[in-house]
XYZ file of C-alpha atoms in Angstrom:
470
model
C 0.000 0.000 0.000
C 0.988 3.661 -0.254
C 1.417 3.876 3.522
C 3.763 0.877 3.554
C 5.766 2.360 0.681
C 6.179 5.634 2.572
C 7.313 3.740 5.682
C 9.922 1.868 3.645
C 11.188 5.105 2.088
C 11.507 6.722 5.523
C 13.483 3.797 6.926
C 15.888 3.912 3.975
C 16.216 7.698 3.993
C 16.913 8.109 7.709
C 18.521 4.691 8.355
C 16.238 4.278 11.337
C 15.486 0.776 12.584
C 12.474 1.961 14.588
C 9.364 2.140 12.453
C 7.807 5.572 12.063
C 4.368 4.049 11.425
C 3.550 1.518 14.127
C 0.235 0.212 12.805
C -2.812 1.116 10.733
C -6.443 0.140 10.912
C -9.345 0.879 8.628
C -12.992 1.541 9.294
C -15.873 1.218 6.837
C -19.179 2.973 7.403
C -17.895 6.287 8.702
C -15.509 8.907 7.366
C -12.877 10.715 9.426
C -14.405 12.114 12.635
C -17.844 10.905 11.510
C -18.429 13.646 8.931
C -20.213 11.123 6.712
C -21.872 7.858 7.657
C -22.814 5.038 5.317
C -21.452 2.134 3.326
C -19.894 4.606 0.875
C -17.640 6.164 3.548
C -14.518 4.906 5.248
C -11.244 5.981 6.800
C -7.780 4.634 7.525
C -6.151 5.567 10.822
C -2.357 5.617 10.932
C -0.683 5.463 14.337
C 2.791 6.946 14.637
C 5.549 6.146 17.087
C 6.589 8.729 19.665
C 7.911 11.447 17.328
C 9.852 13.269 20.040
C 13.291 13.953 18.554
C 12.433 12.255 15.249
C 14.167 13.564 12.098
C 10.803 14.226 10.436
C 7.481 15.555 11.653
C 4.108 13.849 11.576
C 2.818 16.535 9.201
C 5.628 15.830 6.737
C 4.838 12.098 6.786
C 1.146 12.827 6.163
C 2.108 15.002 3.190
C 4.235 12.194 1.750
C 1.355 9.736 2.093
C -0.968 12.182 0.341
C 1.451 12.621 -2.579
C 2.015 8.876 -2.808
C -1.741 8.173 -3.032
C -2.326 10.952 -5.558
C -5.729 11.744 -7.003
C -8.577 9.233 -6.643
C -10.880 9.876 -9.637
C -14.018 8.180 -8.287
C -13.772 9.595 -4.766
C -16.137 12.470 -4.035
C -14.165 13.537 -0.953
C -10.614 12.610 -0.049
C -8.500 14.142 2.708
C -5.311 13.295 4.557
C -4.968 14.970 7.929
C -5.006 14.512 11.657
C -6.946 15.344 14.778
C -6.559 18.900 16.021
C -7.531 19.305 19.652
C -8.247 23.019 19.116
C -10.509 22.472 16.103
C -9.887 23.086 12.413
C -7.754 26.163 11.584
C -10.488 27.399 9.258
C -14.005 26.367 10.272
C -17.022 28.418 9.204
C -20.707 27.709 9.809
C -23.226 28.792 7.194
C -26.600 29.231 8.887
C -29.980 29.754 7.255
C -33.538 28.545 6.735
C -33.308 27.095 3.221
C -31.033 24.089 2.753
C -30.833 24.763 -1.006
C -29.432 28.247 -0.422
C -27.002 26.884 2.163
C -25.801 24.269 -0.312
C -25.130 26.924 -2.961
C -23.318 29.099 -0.430
C -21.260 26.079 0.633
C -20.166 25.365 -2.941
C -19.286 29.035 -3.438
C -17.200 29.156 -0.257
C -15.373 25.914 -1.001
C -14.441 27.168 -4.470
C -13.131 30.415 -2.998
C -11.121 28.631 -0.298
C -9.504 26.424 -2.940
C -7.991 29.608 -4.376
C -6.017 30.054 -1.142
C -2.614 28.425 -1.619
C -2.240 28.182 2.175
C -5.235 25.819 2.550
C -5.878 22.159 1.805
C -8.360 19.396 2.713
C -11.401 21.621 2.189
C -14.432 19.655 3.379
C -17.946 20.149 4.704
C -20.314 18.278 7.007
C -23.193 18.241 4.526
C -23.081 14.562 3.648
C -25.035 13.750 0.499
C -27.254 10.705 0.486
C -28.259 8.345 -2.291
C -29.983 9.555 -5.428
C -33.665 10.265 -4.974
C -36.501 10.479 -7.487
C -38.434 13.668 -6.801
C -41.904 13.874 -8.322
C -43.821 16.963 -9.418
C -47.510 16.865 -10.391
C -48.573 17.601 -13.959
C -51.868 19.383 -14.845
C -53.493 16.017 -15.620
C -53.002 14.906 -12.013
C -54.609 18.087 -10.689
C -57.526 17.586 -13.101
C -58.087 14.072 -11.711
C -58.017 15.388 -8.132
C -54.825 13.549 -7.208
C -52.337 14.768 -4.638
C -48.629 14.073 -4.520
C -49.215 11.919 -1.457
C -51.741 9.750 -3.361
C -49.243 9.062 -6.121
C -46.164 8.506 -3.947
C -48.093 6.023 -1.786
C -48.929 3.911 -4.842
C -45.341 4.132 -6.126
C -44.046 3.081 -2.719
C -46.466 0.136 -2.558
C -45.393 -1.036 -6.008
C -41.621 -0.795 -5.457
C -41.216 -1.242 -1.708
C -44.383 -3.210 -1.034
C -47.564 -2.939 0.954
C -48.921 -5.188 3.678
C -52.167 -6.873 2.604
C -52.719 -9.577 5.214
C -51.587 -11.001 8.549
C -51.695 -14.747 9.148
C -51.428 -16.493 12.500
C -49.436 -19.710 12.469
C -49.109 -21.117 15.940
C -47.421 -18.505 18.093
C -45.987 -16.708 15.071
C -47.554 -13.959 13.024
C -46.886 -13.920 9.299
C -47.208 -10.668 7.391
C -47.982 -10.817 3.681
C -46.571 -8.026 1.495
C -47.293 -7.462 -2.189
C -45.065 -5.588 -4.671
C -43.905 -5.776 -8.288
C -41.533 -8.580 -9.265
C -37.853 -7.637 -9.003
C -37.375 -7.595 -12.785
C -40.119 -4.943 -13.040
C -38.571 -2.482 -10.576
C -35.000 -2.078 -11.751
C -34.998 0.931 -14.108
C -36.407 4.438 -14.405
C -38.252 3.348 -17.559
C -40.169 0.783 -15.545
C -41.004 3.471 -12.995
C -42.530 5.633 -15.731
C -44.833 2.776 -16.785
C -46.346 2.201 -13.351
C -50.134 2.380 -13.476
C -51.689 4.805 -11.009
C -55.254 3.947 -10.020
C -57.768 6.781 -10.050
C -61.528 7.006 -9.691
C -61.886 6.967 -13.487
C -59.327 4.306 -14.352
C -55.574 3.768 -14.512
C -52.982 6.190 -15.905
C -49.240 5.737 -16.536
C -47.107 7.570 -14.001
C -45.387 9.558 -16.772
C -48.712 11.237 -17.679
C -49.333 12.408 -14.123
C -45.929 13.558 -12.868
C -42.552 14.800 -14.008
C -39.481 13.762 -12.059
C -35.881 14.718 -11.371
C -32.987 12.702 -9.969
C -31.386 14.467 -7.019
C -29.257 13.661 -4.011
C -30.693 14.863 -0.743
C -28.794 15.302 2.516
C -28.422 12.325 4.840
C -29.258 14.589 7.765
C -29.815 18.277 8.368
C -27.412 19.709 10.920
C -28.616 22.473 13.222
C -26.773 25.088 15.236
C -28.657 27.416 17.580
C -31.945 26.222 16.031
C -30.821 27.202 12.503
C -29.926 24.841 9.675
C -26.164 24.602 9.378
C -23.563 23.606 6.824
C -20.001 23.797 8.132
C -16.996 24.259 5.841
C -13.530 23.413 7.176
C -9.977 23.543 5.851
C -6.486 22.645 7.063
C -3.253 24.559 6.631
C -0.653 23.412 4.119
C 1.989 24.601 6.586
C 0.774 23.496 10.046
C 3.045 26.053 11.717
C 1.733 29.022 9.735
C -0.243 31.670 11.670
C -4.004 31.329 11.298
C -5.200 34.953 11.919
C -3.874 36.388 8.592
C -5.695 33.670 6.642
C -8.942 34.225 8.554
C -8.569 37.951 7.918
C -8.361 37.275 4.177
C -11.438 35.056 4.376
C -13.257 37.793 6.285
C -12.357 40.485 3.733
C -12.422 38.541 0.454
C -14.984 35.737 0.858
C -17.540 36.575 3.545
C -18.768 39.873 1.955
C -19.434 38.077 -1.349
C -21.401 35.326 0.398
C -23.528 37.877 2.252
C -24.171 39.754 -0.991
C -25.093 36.707 -3.103
C -26.918 34.765 -0.383
C -28.729 37.265 1.863
C -30.491 34.498 3.774
C -27.202 32.983 4.938
C -25.522 33.991 8.175
C -21.814 33.312 8.724
C -20.317 32.282 12.063
C -16.760 31.205 12.862
C -16.092 27.840 14.498
C -12.993 25.776 15.240
C -9.855 27.507 16.433
C -11.312 30.978 15.891
C -14.324 30.276 18.111
C -12.174 28.721 20.828
C -9.826 31.691 20.626
C -12.686 34.194 20.893
C -14.092 32.406 23.937
C -10.651 32.329 25.542
C -10.192 36.054 24.867
C -13.483 36.827 26.621
C -12.345 34.847 29.666
C -8.948 36.502 29.489
C -10.437 39.994 29.408
C -12.660 39.285 32.390
C -9.839 37.826 34.477
C -7.404 40.576 33.482
C -9.879 43.253 34.579
C -10.217 41.521 37.953
C -6.444 41.165 38.336
C -5.819 44.749 37.227
C -8.410 46.046 39.678
C -6.810 44.135 42.548
C -3.366 45.475 41.596
C -4.657 49.061 41.592
C -6.358 48.569 44.964
C -3.209 47.126 46.556
C -0.988 49.904 45.171
C -3.322 52.670 46.349
C -3.557 51.157 49.825
C 0.217 50.749 49.996
C 1.322 54.163 48.689
C -1.853 56.070 49.627
C -1.414 57.967 46.362
C -3.123 57.683 42.997
C -0.189 59.308 41.219
C 2.354 56.853 42.611
C 0.059 53.945 41.774
C -0.252 55.383 38.264
C 3.480 55.526 37.504
C 3.887 51.982 38.839
C 1.071 50.788 36.559
C 2.879 52.329 33.582
C 5.261 49.400 33.844
C 2.562 47.021 32.598
C 2.195 48.336 29.004
C 5.969 48.877 28.857
C 6.543 45.224 29.731
C 3.989 44.172 27.088
C 6.207 45.837 24.472
C 9.114 43.752 25.703
C 7.018 40.589 25.477
C 6.039 41.426 21.884
C 9.687 42.094 21.007
C 10.644 38.718 22.493
C 8.093 36.915 20.326
C 9.525 38.596 17.243
C 13.074 37.666 18.275
C 12.178 33.974 18.570
C 9.861 33.930 15.554
C 6.764 33.005 17.561
C 3.406 34.604 16.687
C 1.569 36.263 19.565
C -1.203 33.850 20.548
C -3.777 33.434 23.283
C -1.136 31.549 25.284
C 1.109 34.605 24.984
C -1.728 36.734 26.327
C -2.091 34.472 29.361
C 1.614 34.983 29.978
C 1.096 38.744 29.785
C -1.633 38.543 32.427
C 0.859 36.857 34.753
C 3.481 39.408 33.697
C 1.276 42.307 34.799
C 1.468 41.054 38.370
C 5.200 40.297 38.308
C 6.609 43.347 36.561
C 5.388 45.934 39.078
C 7.487 44.336 41.828
C 10.656 46.169 40.751
C 8.857 49.508 40.586
C 7.268 48.948 44.006
C 10.672 48.136 45.532
C 12.241 51.227 43.949
C 9.409 53.579 44.923
C 9.187 52.228 48.475
C 12.900 52.911 49.029
C 12.489 56.380 47.503
C 9.651 57.178 49.934
C 11.683 55.882 52.872
C 14.571 58.156 51.889
C 12.252 61.173 51.796
C 11.043 60.395 55.307
C 14.657 60.505 56.526
C 14.993 64.060 55.223
C 16.736 63.487 51.881
C 16.197 65.808 48.941
C 14.389 64.554 45.823
C 17.531 63.929 43.772
C 19.352 62.303 46.676
C 16.377 60.055 47.443
C 16.085 58.882 43.835
C 19.837 58.309 43.467
C 20.077 56.363 46.719
C 17.021 54.268 45.825
C 18.628 53.312 42.514
C 21.973 52.434 44.108
C 20.608 50.521 47.093
C 17.967 48.572 45.162
C 19.998 47.916 41.996
C 21.303 44.543 43.180
C 17.921 43.322 44.448
C 16.109 44.364 41.264
C 18.718 42.853 38.936
C 19.032 39.595 40.867
C 15.283 38.935 40.964
C 14.939 39.709 37.257
C 17.982 37.706 36.157
C 16.952 34.655 38.168
C 13.411 34.881 36.756
C 14.674 35.043 33.166
C 17.250 32.300 33.800
C 14.548 30.020 35.153
C 12.292 30.594 32.144
C 14.895 30.358 29.377
C 15.230 26.530 29.408
C 11.515 26.356 28.604
C 11.938 28.863 25.766
C 14.756 26.780 24.235
C 12.936 23.449 24.662
C 11.942 21.671 21.427
C 9.618 19.000 22.814
C 5.975 18.886 21.785
C 4.758 19.328 25.351
C 6.770 22.532 25.751
C 5.204 24.220 22.725
C 2.199 25.257 24.815
C 4.402 26.809 27.513
C 6.915 28.609 25.285
C 4.655 31.602 24.393
C 3.896 32.211 28.081
C 7.576 31.837 29.006
C 8.591 34.343 26.306
C 6.017 36.853 27.549
C 7.239 36.565 31.130
C 10.990 36.465 30.435
C 11.238 39.341 27.973
C 8.570 41.382 29.730
C 10.487 41.150 33.014
C 13.821 41.865 31.303
C 12.517 44.875 29.390
C 10.601 46.186 32.400
C 13.652 45.891 34.653
C 15.794 47.969 32.309
C 13.031 50.550 32.109
C 12.726 50.652 35.913
C 16.427 51.324 36.402
C 16.886 53.759 33.510
C 13.601 55.632 33.086
C 11.591 55.171 36.284
C 13.660 57.885 38.073
C 12.759 60.255 35.224
C 9.062 59.565 35.825
C 9.492 60.403 39.508
C 11.257 63.687 38.663
C 8.631 64.575 36.046
C 5.749 63.853 38.410
C 7.340 66.007 41.123
C 7.921 68.864 38.651
C 4.234 68.728 37.725
C 3.273 68.979 41.402
C 5.524 72.018 41.868
C 4.122 73.672 38.742
C 0.538 73.035 39.880
C 1.252 74.451 43.362
C 2.740 77.646 41.909
C -0.162 77.929 39.475
C -2.590 78.056 42.391
C -0.472 80.639 44.213
C 1.008 78.516 46.952
C 4.153 79.912 48.584
C 6.969 78.524 50.689
C 6.788 75.149 48.997
C 9.534 72.594 48.541
C 9.618 69.727 46.030
C 9.943 67.232 48.881
C 6.976 68.690 50.772
C 4.652 67.975 47.834
C 5.391 64.252 47.766
C 2.439 62.083 48.979
C 4.539 60.225 51.556
C 5.532 63.525 53.250
C 1.967 64.868 53.156
C 0.579 61.622 54.594
C 3.215 61.574 57.338
C 2.259 65.119 58.392
C -1.410 64.155 58.513
C -0.571 61.134 60.655
C 1.510 63.244 63.065
C -1.194 65.896 63.347
């Protein structure tokens, strides 16, 4: 088989005695992940060995298998892929009331997605059933007072059979069914010649109805009470970022679908939906964490202005985290954002240590410049040591290549580079913020006509100490 040939090629190419493909098993009656069910569907599952440290990735092996198999002319749908725990990279639900309109929109979207060189394995969950004969009444049928139900019942009785009698034989019941002989119900021509009984005689079916051969859906999927057809696609490069592709779909495909099919509503599924839900949770938790940080800082410093300059460290550290992702070639993901939430609580530690020492120096009678300089000198070692040890502890995770570490690396990058960047900013620019804030206080005091003021006397820690003494 093609899979065995690929396995043999891999063993020869990499001179590896351990098989890359451990075993395969096939299933008939259901396609991959149950997208289609029936005797016409099937799938082959390929189990790989532990690919940790292997010279080739699972995705590369799957691509080789796909090329080895090539095109299958008689197959309506053929894909080679794997299970993605986060959902398909591109997964879009088409919702509406009319299944015919949804089917047209599905075909349109699939054709458009095939134009994207970054996508492959474009499939949908709208499994088509067997061919059906759909009847439509002719004027003659209406004239005879027949309904479509009258005619279809007689057709069904002739081809499928109708129960005419029940016989009791001992404890068993025998049902007697009557239908046309098998040789008279094989072709469409024989269907046309069926005699339909009416109140005025018998008429051939072809005189009463016209018919079309169509394939109806096996089942109608629903999502939020609306009929749904879901279109999905995989990435050619599994490591490529998904957001740019979804942005192209949003700008180039979705507007055309809405314009051509006004009854169709579009909703994202798969990775995009999971990401959106995670972002909502992230926003809620970040607001709670940010509120707690503000409350703690205000209670500690008893000053909104001091709490404000400490909080400025958070967006500064986010810039460092973004720079770190660019340095390592990692896209910023939801996992990176979770790391930034943790970073917002860690990065303010250096600023709190610096500002607390500065306030203590003011209480001992130091001038502004002396207090800032002494705070920088005395807290330099503590700030640098805590930051260096934090980064050193995170860097082994950043450099790890194992599959398990891939989920931790974005968070580790956010923390490590955010802390590093924030530390440098604390030591180099935080004193400037303190000076600038004090200059603004002096300028405001003079603007309102206050006299006999000193820069130190306008600092919140000095004002609060006077209030406490009084």
